[in-house]
């Protein structure tokens, strides 16, 4: 296969009965535009340029065409059917020579573009269907009429699935052609047709706007910040004299010389903590975590970061992003940069960029006596 051709079908032909907002759901206003336009912005941000097909209610095909041309500037719009399945089928008729088809609910208005790319990559790598899903966090009960509990379902085997769902185009088209029943997602039709489908990691932002509460949540997430603040933090640790494990950016670095400190000596984590506390004006690492406090002796960076995040959020702020630079000769950071960024971003619930540099042999970092880090944090409310 040469260049993989991708088509994305955005289904937007539902009526939105549960939302009951006076218009078909995809056309309901959301933060200055509509649910459909937000969904199209996500498609526009994909790494590759897919063929885009929007499936709209018959009476709104022209409106959808206007939105599609404004947001993406290419693609097609077709009228949907009475069920989601019929709407997907209408879109499938237009996929042309695509190798991979993604089917996406317009109602998942805030889905990150990266999730589309992840699904494309998974289908391209496996040659089979891939759908995003998240672990279920609530305990799930099976109940009978009237509410009596029949059993508790083992939640560890459950996944709450989302869209975009991606499949090899030919298989999906064949599965739709031979569909024998009405289903609520495409993966189920593929399973009926005997094709394997795997779940890849989903994204909380891919939640479906179904009720008024979901719409309010989406509005809240898109609300522009009315105030922002920044903070800076630095931290320095000397390499330990005795054998000690190295902890940096909340990761252990086997085979590297450790750093000395009351806690695990993680300068990346500590610099971020100071930057966050300074931005929110809620103290600094010394006053908040006192080195005499036995709770923090030997504690890892995640303990400090979680507490700093809690204090920032408790003061009414949310973390927008953090940028950190590590200064030192060792360890070689680049090979684990992505892992470190994912770890710290996950702990803070915000994007974190971590870069590393040396000092051309100058100063204590250049002589290899220790490691320093400088962090900047932006918070908003
Ligand atoms: N959808 C569609 N055609 C249909 C039904 C649904 O294209 N006949 C689309 C919706 O527009 C939505 C997605 O499928 O983007 C998921 O469906 P759902 O959340 O159920 O939306 P609605 O059917 O519009 O909402 P409701 O079930 O509350 O009426
Ligand atoms: Mg529906």
JSON list of C-alpha atoms in Angstrom, two decimals, residues 3-199:
[
{"chain": "A", "resi": 3, "resn": "UNK", "atom": "CA", "xyz": [0.14, 6.52, 0.88]},
{"chain": "A", "resi": 4, "resn": "UNK", "atom": "CA", "xyz": [-2.79, 5.53, 3.08]},
{"chain": "A", "resi": 5, "resn": "UNK", "atom": "CA", "xyz": [-5.97, 7.34, 2.06]},
{"chain": "A", "resi": 6, "resn": "UNK", "atom": "CA", "xyz": [-8.23, 8.23, 4.94]},
{"chain": "A", "resi": 7, "resn": "UNK", "atom": "CA", "xyz": [-11.88, 9.27, 4.86]},
{"chain": "A", "resi": 8, "resn": "UNK", "atom": "CA", "xyz": [-13.65, 10.69, 7.90]},
{"chain": "A", "resi": 9, "resn": "UNK", "atom": "CA", "xyz": [-17.45, 10.47, 8.13]},
{"chain": "A", "resi": 10, "resn": "UNK", "atom": "CA", "xyz": [-18.86, 12.93, 10.66]},
{"chain": "A", "resi": 11, "resn": "UNK", "atom": "CA", "xyz": [-22.40, 11.87, 11.54]},
{"chain": "A", "resi": 12, "resn": "UNK", "atom": "CA", "xyz": [-24.49, 14.88, 12.45]},
{"chain": "A", "resi": 13, "resn": "UNK", "atom": "CA", "xyz": [-27.98, 13.87, 11.33]},
{"chain": "A", "resi": 14, "resn": "UNK", "atom": "CA", "xyz": [-29.47, 13.02, 14.72]},
{"chain": "A", "resi": 15, "resn": "UNK", "atom": "CA", "xyz": [-32.30, 15.02, 16.22]},
{"chain": "A", "resi": 16, "resn": "UNK", "atom": "CA", "xyz": [-30.88, 15.42, 19.72]},
{"chain": "A", "resi": 17, "resn": "UNK", "atom": "CA", "xyz": [-34.02, 14.39, 21.60]},
{"chain": "A", "resi": 18, "resn": "UNK", "atom": "CA", "xyz": [-32.20, 13.99, 24.91]},
{"chain": "A", "resi": 19, "resn": "UNK", "atom": "CA", "xyz": [-30.55, 17.40, 24.61]},
{"chain": "A", "resi": 20, "resn": "UNK", "atom": "CA", "xyz": [-33.88, 18.97, 23.62]},
{"chain": "A", "resi": 21, "resn": "UNK", "atom": "CA", "xyz": [-32.25, 22.27, 22.66]},
{"chain": "A", "resi": 22, "resn": "UNK", "atom": "CA", "xyz": [-34.72, 23.28, 19.97]},
{"chain": "A", "resi": 23, "resn": "UNK", "atom": "CA", "xyz": [-32.49, 22.30, 17.02]},
{"chain": "A", "resi": 24, "resn": "UNK", "atom": "CA", "xyz": [-30.85, 19.10, 15.80]},
{"chain": "A", "resi": 25, "resn": "UNK", "atom": "CA", "xyz": [-27.97, 18.51, 18.20]},
{"chain": "A", "resi": 26, "resn": "UNK", "atom": "CA", "xyz": [-25.04, 19.16, 15.84]},
{"chain": "A", "resi": 27, "resn": "UNK", "atom": "CA", "xyz": [-26.49, 22.60, 15.04]},
{"chain": "A", "resi": 28, "resn": "UNK", "atom": "CA", "xyz": [-26.93, 23.68, 18.66]},
{"chain": "A", "resi": 29, "resn": "UNK", "atom": "CA", "xyz": [-24.78, 26.71, 19.62]},
{"chain": "A", "resi": 30, "resn": "UNK", "atom": "CA", "xyz": [-21.59, 25.97, 21.56]},
{"chain": "A", "resi": 31, "resn": "UNK", "atom": "CA", "xyz": [-19.15, 28.70, 22.64]},
{"chain": "A", "resi": 32, "resn": "UNK", "atom": "CA", "xyz": [-19.84, 31.05, 19.76]},
{"chain": "A", "resi": 33, "resn": "UNK", "atom": "CA", "xyz": [-20.23, 28.45, 17.00]},
{"chain": "A", "resi": 34, "resn": "UNK", "atom": "CA", "xyz": [-21.99, 25.09, 16.83]},
{"chain": "A", "resi": 35, "resn": "UNK", "atom": "CA", "xyz": [-21.33, 21.55, 17.99]},
{"chain": "A", "resi": 36, "resn": "UNK", "atom": "CA", "xyz": [-20.70, 20.50, 14.38]},
{"chain": "A", "resi": 37, "resn": "UNK", "atom": "CA", "xyz": [-18.18, 23.28, 13.76]},
{"chain": "A", "resi": 38, "resn": "UNK", "atom": "CA", "xyz": [-16.23, 22.29, 16.86]},
{"chain": "A", "resi": 39, "resn": "UNK", "atom": "CA", "xyz": [-16.17, 18.70, 15.65]},
{"chain": "A", "resi": 40, "resn": "UNK", "atom": "CA", "xyz": [-14.94, 19.86, 12.24]},
{"chain": "A", "resi": 41, "resn": "UNK", "atom": "CA", "xyz": [-12.14, 21.88, 13.83]},
{"chain": "A", "resi": 42, "resn": "UNK", "atom": "CA", "xyz": [-10.89, 18.62, 15.36]},
{"chain": "A", "resi": 43, "resn": "UNK", "atom": "CA", "xyz": [-10.90, 16.96, 11.93]},
{"chain": "A", "resi": 44, "resn": "UNK", "atom": "CA", "xyz": [-9.12, 19.99, 10.46]},
{"chain": "A", "resi": 45, "resn": "UNK", "atom": "CA", "xyz": [-6.32, 19.48, 12.99]},
{"chain": "A", "resi": 46, "resn": "UNK", "atom": "CA", "xyz": [-5.54, 15.93, 11.86]},
{"chain": "A", "resi": 47, "resn": "UNK", "atom": "CA", "xyz": [-1.98, 15.21, 10.78]},
{"chain": "A", "resi": 48, "resn": "UNK", "atom": "CA", "xyz": [-3.02, 13.95, 7.33]},
{"chain": "A", "resi": 49, "resn": "UNK", "atom": "CA", "xyz": [-5.62, 15.58, 5.11]},
{"chain": "A", "resi": 50, "resn": "UNK", "atom": "CA", "xyz": [-8.53, 13.15, 5.01]},
{"chain": "A", "resi": 51, "resn": "UNK", "atom": "CA", "xyz": [-11.51, 13.13, 2.68]},
{"chain": "A", "resi": 52, "resn": "UNK", "atom": "CA", "xyz": [-14.29, 14.59, 4.86]},
{"chain": "A", "resi": 53, "resn": "UNK", "atom": "CA", "xyz": [-17.96, 13.61, 4.62]},
{"chain": "A", "resi": 54, "resn": "UNK", "atom": "CA", "xyz": [-20.56, 15.25, 6.83]},
{"chain": "A", "resi": 55, "resn": "UNK", "atom": "CA", "xyz": [-23.93, 13.54, 7.24]},
{"chain": "A", "resi": 56, "resn": "UNK", "atom": "CA", "xyz": [-26.60, 16.10, 8.15]},
{"chain": "A", "resi": 57, "resn": "UNK", "atom": "CA", "xyz": [-30.38, 16.21, 8.54]},
{"chain": "A", "resi": 58, "resn": "UNK", "atom": "CA", "xyz": [-31.92, 16.64, 5.05]},
{"chain": "A", "resi": 59, "resn": "UNK", "atom": "CA", "xyz": [-33.23, 20.12, 5.83]},
{"chain": "A", "resi": 60, "resn": "UNK", "atom": "CA", "xyz": [-29.83, 21.30, 7.10]},
{"chain": "A", "resi": 61, "resn": "UNK", "atom": "CA", "xyz": [-27.57, 19.99, 4.33]},
{"chain": "A", "resi": 62, "resn": "UNK", "atom": "CA", "xyz": [-26.95, 23.53, 3.03]},
{"chain": "A", "resi": 63, "resn": "UNK", "atom": "CA", "xyz": [-26.13, 24.86, 6.50]},
{"chain": "A", "resi": 64, "resn": "UNK", "atom": "CA", "xyz": [-23.70, 21.99, 7.04]},
{"chain": "A", "resi": 65, "resn": "UNK", "atom": "CA", "xyz": [-22.09, 22.69, 3.67]},
{"chain": "A", "resi": 66, "resn": "UNK", "atom": "CA", "xyz": [-21.45, 26.29, 4.74]},
{"chain": "A", "resi": 67, "resn": "UNK", "atom": "CA", "xyz": [-19.85, 25.17, 8.01]},
{"chain": "A", "resi": 68, "resn": "UNK", "atom": "CA", "xyz": [-17.71, 22.56, 6.26]},
{"chain": "A", "resi": 69, "resn": "UNK", "atom": "CA", "xyz": [-16.39, 25.05, 3.75]},
{"chain": "A", "resi": 70, "resn": "UNK", "atom": "CA", "xyz": [-15.68, 27.64, 6.46]},
{"chain": "A", "resi": 71, "resn": "UNK", "atom": "CA", "xyz": [-13.86, 25.26, 8.79]},
{"chain": "A", "resi": 72, "resn": "UNK", "atom": "CA", "xyz": [-12.12, 22.80, 6.45]},
{"chain": "A", "resi": 73, "resn": "UNK", "atom": "CA", "xyz": [-12.58, 24.23, 2.96]},
{"chain": "A", "resi": 74, "resn": "UNK", "atom": "CA", "xyz": [-13.18, 20.88, 1.28]},
{"chain": "A", "resi": 75, "resn": "UNK", "atom": "CA", "xyz": [-15.35, 17.76, 1.57]},
{"chain": "A", "resi": 76, "resn": "UNK", "atom": "CA", "xyz": [-18.92, 16.69, 0.96]},
{"chain": "A", "resi": 77, "resn": "UNK", "atom": "CA", "xyz": [-22.26, 16.79, 2.76]},
{"chain": "A", "resi": 78, "resn": "UNK", "atom": "CA", "xyz": [-25.00, 14.19, 2.41]},
{"chain": "A", "resi": 79, "resn": "UNK", "atom": "CA", "xyz": [-28.45, 13.79, 3.99]},
{"chain": "A", "resi": 80, "resn": "UNK", "atom": "CA", "xyz": [-28.68, 11.21, 6.76]},
{"chain": "A", "resi": 81, "resn": "UNK", "atom": "CA", "xyz": [-31.28, 8.63, 7.68]},
{"chain": "A", "resi": 82, "resn": "UNK", "atom": "CA", "xyz": [-33.65, 7.78, 10.50]},
{"chain": "A", "resi": 83, "resn": "UNK", "atom": "CA", "xyz": [-31.02, 5.94, 12.55]},
{"chain": "A", "resi": 84, "resn": "UNK", "atom": "CA", "xyz": [-27.32, 6.51, 13.14]},
{"chain": "A", "resi": 85, "resn": "UNK", "atom": "CA", "xyz": [-26.64, 3.34, 11.18]},
{"chain": "A", "resi": 86, "resn": "UNK", "atom": "CA", "xyz": [-28.59, 4.66, 8.18]},
{"chain": "A", "resi": 87, "resn": "UNK", "atom": "CA", "xyz": [-26.68, 7.93, 8.42]},
{"chain": "A", "resi": 88, "resn": "UNK", "atom": "CA", "xyz": [-23.31, 6.17, 8.46]},
{"chain": "A", "resi": 89, "resn": "UNK", "atom": "CA", "xyz": [-24.42, 4.12, 5.45]},
{"chain": "A", "resi": 90, "resn": "UNK", "atom": "CA", "xyz": [-25.24, 7.33, 3.57]},
{"chain": "A", "resi": 91, "resn": "UNK", "atom": "CA", "xyz": [-21.75, 8.63, 4.32]},
{"chain": "A", "resi": 92, "resn": "UNK", "atom": "CA", "xyz": [-20.10, 5.35, 3.37]},
{"chain": "A", "resi": 93, "resn": "UNK", "atom": "CA", "xyz": [-21.49, 5.66, -0.14]},
{"chain": "A", "resi": 94, "resn": "UNK", "atom": "CA", "xyz": [-19.12, 8.62, -0.63]},
{"chain": "A", "resi": 95, "resn": "UNK", "atom": "CA", "xyz": [-15.82, 7.28, 0.72]},
{"chain": "A", "resi": 96, "resn": "UNK", "atom": "CA", "xyz": [-14.49, 6.55, -2.78]},
{"chain": "A", "resi": 97, "resn": "UNK", "atom": "CA", "xyz": [-11.08, 4.93, -2.84]},
{"chain": "A", "resi": 98, "resn": "UNK", "atom": "CA", "xyz": [-10.19, 5.46, 0.83]},
{"chain": "A", "resi": 99, "resn": "UNK", "atom": "CA", "xyz": [-8.18, 2.68, 2.51]},
{"chain": "A", "resi": 100, "resn": "UNK", "atom": "CA", "xyz": [-9.25, 3.59, 6.04]},
{"chain": "A", "resi": 101, "resn": "UNK", "atom": "CA", "xyz": [-12.59, 5.05, 7.15]},
{"chain": "A", "resi": 102, "resn": "UNK", "atom": "CA", "xyz": [-13.11, 6.82, 10.46]},
{"chain": "A", "resi": 103, "resn": "UNK", "atom": "CA", "xyz": [-16.67, 7.29, 11.67]},
{"chain": "A", "resi": 104, "resn": "UNK", "atom": "CA", "xyz": [-17.09, 10.11, 14.17]},
{"chain": "A", "resi": 105, "resn": "UNK", "atom": "CA", "xyz": [-20.04, 11.49, 16.13]},
{"chain": "A", "resi": 106, "resn": "UNK", "atom": "CA", "xyz": [-20.37, 15.25, 15.65]},
{"chain": "A", "resi": 107, "resn": "UNK", "atom": "CA", "xyz": [-21.74, 15.23, 19.19]},
{"chain": "A", "resi": 108, "resn": "UNK", "atom": "CA", "xyz": [-18.21, 14.49, 20.51]},
{"chain": "A", "resi": 109, "resn": "UNK", "atom": "CA", "xyz": [-17.43, 18.13, 19.83]},
{"chain": "A", "resi": 110, "resn": "UNK", "atom": "CA", "xyz": [-14.21, 18.48, 21.84]},
{"chain": "A", "resi": 111, "resn": "UNK", "atom": "CA", "xyz": [-12.40, 15.36, 20.62]},
{"chain": "A", "resi": 112, "resn": "UNK", "atom": "CA", "xyz": [-8.68, 16.16, 20.25]},
{"chain": "A", "resi": 113, "resn": "UNK", "atom": "CA", "xyz": [-7.26, 15.87, 16.73]},
{"chain": "A", "resi": 114, "resn": "UNK", "atom": "CA", "xyz": [-4.55, 13.60, 18.13]},
{"chain": "A", "resi": 115, "resn": "UNK", "atom": "CA", "xyz": [-7.18, 10.96, 18.90]},
{"chain": "A", "resi": 116, "resn": "UNK", "atom": "CA", "xyz": [-8.08, 10.80, 15.19]},
{"chain": "A", "resi": 117, "resn": "UNK", "atom": "CA", "xyz": [-4.39, 10.34, 14.36]},
{"chain": "A", "resi": 118, "resn": "UNK", "atom": "CA", "xyz": [-4.04, 7.63, 17.02]},
{"chain": "A", "resi": 119, "resn": "UNK", "atom": "CA", "xyz": [-6.96, 5.67, 15.54]},
{"chain": "A", "resi": 120, "resn": "UNK", "atom": "CA", "xyz": [-5.60, 6.02, 11.99]},
{"chain": "A", "resi": 121, "resn": "UNK", "atom": "CA", "xyz": [-2.19, 4.80, 13.17]},
{"chain": "A", "resi": 122, "resn": "UNK", "atom": "CA", "xyz": [-3.72, 1.81, 14.97]},
{"chain": "A", "resi": 123, "resn": "UNK", "atom": "CA", "xyz": [-5.75, 0.75, 11.91]},
{"chain": "A", "resi": 124, "resn": "UNK", "atom": "CA", "xyz": [-2.78, 1.26, 9.59]},
{"chain": "A", "resi": 125, "resn": "UNK", "atom": "CA", "xyz": [-0.51, -0.79, 11.87]},
{"chain": "A", "resi": 126, "resn": "UNK", "atom": "CA", "xyz": [-2.87, -3.70, 12.52]},
{"chain": "A", "resi": 127, "resn": "UNK", "atom": "CA", "xyz": [-4.94, -3.75, 9.35]},
{"chain": "A", "resi": 128, "resn": "UNK", "atom": "CA", "xyz": [-7.96, -4.18, 11.63]},
{"chain": "A", "resi": 129, "resn": "UNK", "atom": "CA", "xyz": [-10.55, -1.98, 13.30]},
{"chain": "A", "resi": 130, "resn": "UNK", "atom": "CA", "xyz": [-9.55, 0.29, 16.21]},
{"chain": "A", "resi": 131, "resn": "UNK", "atom": "CA", "xyz": [-11.84, 2.25, 18.49]},
{"chain": "A", "resi": 132, "resn": "UNK", "atom": "CA", "xyz": [-11.03, 4.58, 21.39]},
{"chain": "A", "resi": 133, "resn": "UNK", "atom": "CA", "xyz": [-12.17, 3.57, 24.86]},
{"chain": "A", "resi": 134, "resn": "UNK", "atom": "CA", "xyz": [-11.63, 4.53, 28.48]},
{"chain": "A", "resi": 135, "resn": "UNK", "atom": "CA", "xyz": [-11.73, 2.42, 31.63]},
{"chain": "A", "resi": 136, "resn": "UNK", "atom": "CA", "xyz": [-15.04, 2.66, 33.47]},
{"chain": "A", "resi": 137, "resn": "UNK", "atom": "CA", "xyz": [-14.63, 4.37, 36.83]},
{"chain": "A", "resi": 138, "resn": "UNK", "atom": "CA", "xyz": [-18.07, 3.84, 38.36]},
{"chain": "A", "resi": 139, "resn": "UNK", "atom": "CA", "xyz": [-19.07, 0.49, 39.79]},
{"chain": "A", "resi": 140, "resn": "UNK", "atom": "CA", "xyz": [-21.62, -0.99, 37.40]},
{"chain": "A", "resi": 141, "resn": "UNK", "atom": "CA", "xyz": [-24.71, -2.96, 38.49]},
{"chain": "A", "resi": 142, "resn": "UNK", "atom": "CA", "xyz": [-26.99, -4.99, 36.31]},
{"chain": "A", "resi": 143, "resn": "UNK", "atom": "CA", "xyz": [-30.53, -4.27, 37.45]},
{"chain": "A", "resi": 144, "resn": "UNK", "atom": "CA", "xyz": [-33.98, -5.75, 36.84]},
{"chain": "A", "resi": 145, "resn": "UNK", "atom": "CA", "xyz": [-37.20, -3.82, 36.23]},
{"chain": "A", "resi": 146, "resn": "UNK", "atom": "CA", "xyz": [-37.94, -1.81, 39.34]},
{"chain": "A", "resi": 147, "resn": "UNK", "atom": "CA", "xyz": [-34.27, -1.35, 40.16]},
{"chain": "A", "resi": 148, "resn": "UNK", "atom": "CA", "xyz": [-33.48, -4.59, 41.99]},
{"chain": "A", "resi": 149, "resn": "UNK", "atom": "CA", "xyz": [-29.78, -5.39, 41.62]},
{"chain": "A", "resi": 150, "resn": "UNK", "atom": "CA", "xyz": [-29.12, -8.60, 39.74]},
{"chain": "A", "resi": 151, "resn": "UNK", "atom": "CA", "xyz": [-25.32, -8.47, 39.89]},
{"chain": "A", "resi": 152, "resn": "UNK", "atom": "CA", "xyz": [-22.24, -6.28, 40.01]},
{"chain": "A", "resi": 153, "resn": "UNK", "atom": "CA", "xyz": [-20.43, -6.32, 36.68]},
{"chain": "A", "resi": 154, "resn": "UNK", "atom": "CA", "xyz": [-16.65, -6.71, 36.86]},
{"chain": "A", "resi": 155, "resn": "UNK", "atom": "CA", "xyz": [-15.61, -3.22, 35.82]},
{"chain": "A", "resi": 156, "resn": "UNK", "atom": "CA", "xyz": [-12.02, -4.21, 35.07]},
{"chain": "A", "resi": 157, "resn": "UNK", "atom": "CA", "xyz": [-13.19, -5.89, 31.87]},
{"chain": "A", "resi": 158, "resn": "UNK", "atom": "CA", "xyz": [-15.26, -2.90, 30.73]},
{"chain": "A", "resi": 159, "resn": "UNK", "atom": "CA", "xyz": [-14.34, -0.07, 28.41]},
{"chain": "A", "resi": 160, "resn": "UNK", "atom": "CA", "xyz": [-16.53, 2.95, 27.65]},
{"chain": "A", "resi": 161, "resn": "UNK", "atom": "CA", "xyz": [-16.03, 3.42, 23.94]},
{"chain": "A", "resi": 162, "resn": "UNK", "atom": "CA", "xyz": [-15.96, 6.62, 21.97]},
{"chain": "A", "resi": 163, "resn": "UNK", "atom": "CA", "xyz": [-15.45, 7.78, 18.41]},
{"chain": "A", "resi": 164, "resn": "UNK", "atom": "CA", "xyz": [-13.71, 8.21, 15.97]},
{"chain": "A", "resi": 165, "resn": "UNK", "atom": "CA", "xyz": [-13.89, 4.50, 15.21]},
{"chain": "A", "resi": 166, "resn": "UNK", "atom": "CA", "xyz": [-11.58, 3.42, 12.41]},
{"chain": "A", "resi": 167, "resn": "UNK", "atom": "CA", "xyz": [-11.73, 0.46, 10.06]},
{"chain": "A", "resi": 168, "resn": "UNK", "atom": "CA", "xyz": [-10.29, -0.82, 6.81]},
{"chain": "A", "resi": 169, "resn": "UNK", "atom": "CA", "xyz": [-12.70, 0.76, 4.30]},
{"chain": "A", "resi": 170, "resn": "UNK", "atom": "CA", "xyz": [-13.56, -2.35, 2.32]},
{"chain": "A", "resi": 171, "resn": "UNK", "atom": "CA", "xyz": [-14.40, -4.35, 5.46]},
{"chain": "A", "resi": 172, "resn": "UNK", "atom": "CA", "xyz": [-16.63, -1.62, 6.86]},
{"chain": "A", "resi": 173, "resn": "UNK", "atom": "CA", "xyz": [-18.50, -1.20, 3.58]},
{"chain": "A", "resi": 174, "resn": "UNK", "atom": "CA", "xyz": [-19.05, -4.96, 3.34]},
{"chain": "A", "resi": 175, "resn": "UNK", "atom": "CA", "xyz": [-20.17, -5.14, 6.98]},
{"chain": "A", "resi": 176, "resn": "UNK", "atom": "CA", "xyz": [-22.73, -2.41, 6.37]},
{"chain": "A", "resi": 177, "resn": "UNK", "atom": "CA", "xyz": [-23.96, -4.10, 3.19]},
{"chain": "A", "resi": 178, "resn": "UNK", "atom": "CA", "xyz": [-24.62, -7.32, 5.09]},
{"chain": "A", "resi": 179, "resn": "UNK", "atom": "CA", "xyz": [-25.87, -5.75, 8.36]},
{"chain": "A", "resi": 180, "resn": "UNK", "atom": "CA", "xyz": [-28.64, -7.85, 9.81]},
{"chain": "A", "resi": 181, "resn": "UNK", "atom": "CA", "xyz": [-29.65, -5.70, 12.76]},
{"chain": "A", "resi": 182, "resn": "UNK", "atom": "CA", "xyz": [-29.66, -2.19, 14.15]},
{"chain": "A", "resi": 183, "resn": "UNK", "atom": "CA", "xyz": [-26.65, -1.37, 16.35]},
{"chain": "A", "resi": 184, "resn": "UNK", "atom": "CA", "xyz": [-25.39, 1.80, 18.04]},
{"chain": "A", "resi": 185, "resn": "UNK", "atom": "CA", "xyz": [-21.78, 1.67, 16.95]},
{"chain": "A", "resi": 186, "resn": "UNK", "atom": "CA", "xyz": [-19.79, 0.56, 13.95]},
{"chain": "A", "resi": 187, "resn": "UNK", "atom": "CA", "xyz": [-17.50, -1.75, 15.90]},
{"chain": "A", "resi": 188, "resn": "UNK", "atom": "CA", "xyz": [-20.49, -3.94, 16.66]},
{"chain": "A", "resi": 189, "resn": "UNK", "atom": "CA", "xyz": [-21.38, -4.34, 12.98]},
{"chain": "A", "resi": 190, "resn": "UNK", "atom": "CA", "xyz": [-17.77, -5.27, 12.28]},
{"chain": "A", "resi": 191, "resn": "UNK", "atom": "CA", "xyz": [-17.86, -7.82, 15.09]},
{"chain": "A", "resi": 192, "resn": "UNK", "atom": "CA", "xyz": [-21.11, -9.24, 13.65]},
{"chain": "A", "resi": 193, "resn": "UNK", "atom": "CA", "xyz": [-19.28, -9.64, 10.34]},
{"chain": "A", "resi": 194, "resn": "UNK", "atom": "CA", "xyz": [-16.52, -11.58, 12.11]},
{"chain": "A", "resi": 195, "resn": "UNK", "atom": "CA", "xyz": [-13.79, -8.89, 12.04]},
{"chain": "A", "resi": 196, "resn": "UNK", "atom": "CA", "xyz": [-11.57, -8.24, 15.07]},
{"chain": "A", "resi": 197, "resn": "UNK", "atom": "CA", "xyz": [-11.69, -4.74, 16.53]},
{"chain": "A", "resi": 198, "resn": "UNK", "atom": "CA", "xyz": [-9.30, -3.49, 19.23]},
{"chain": "A", "resi": 199, "resn": "UNK", "atom": "CA", "xyz": [-9.76, -0.72, 21.78]}
]
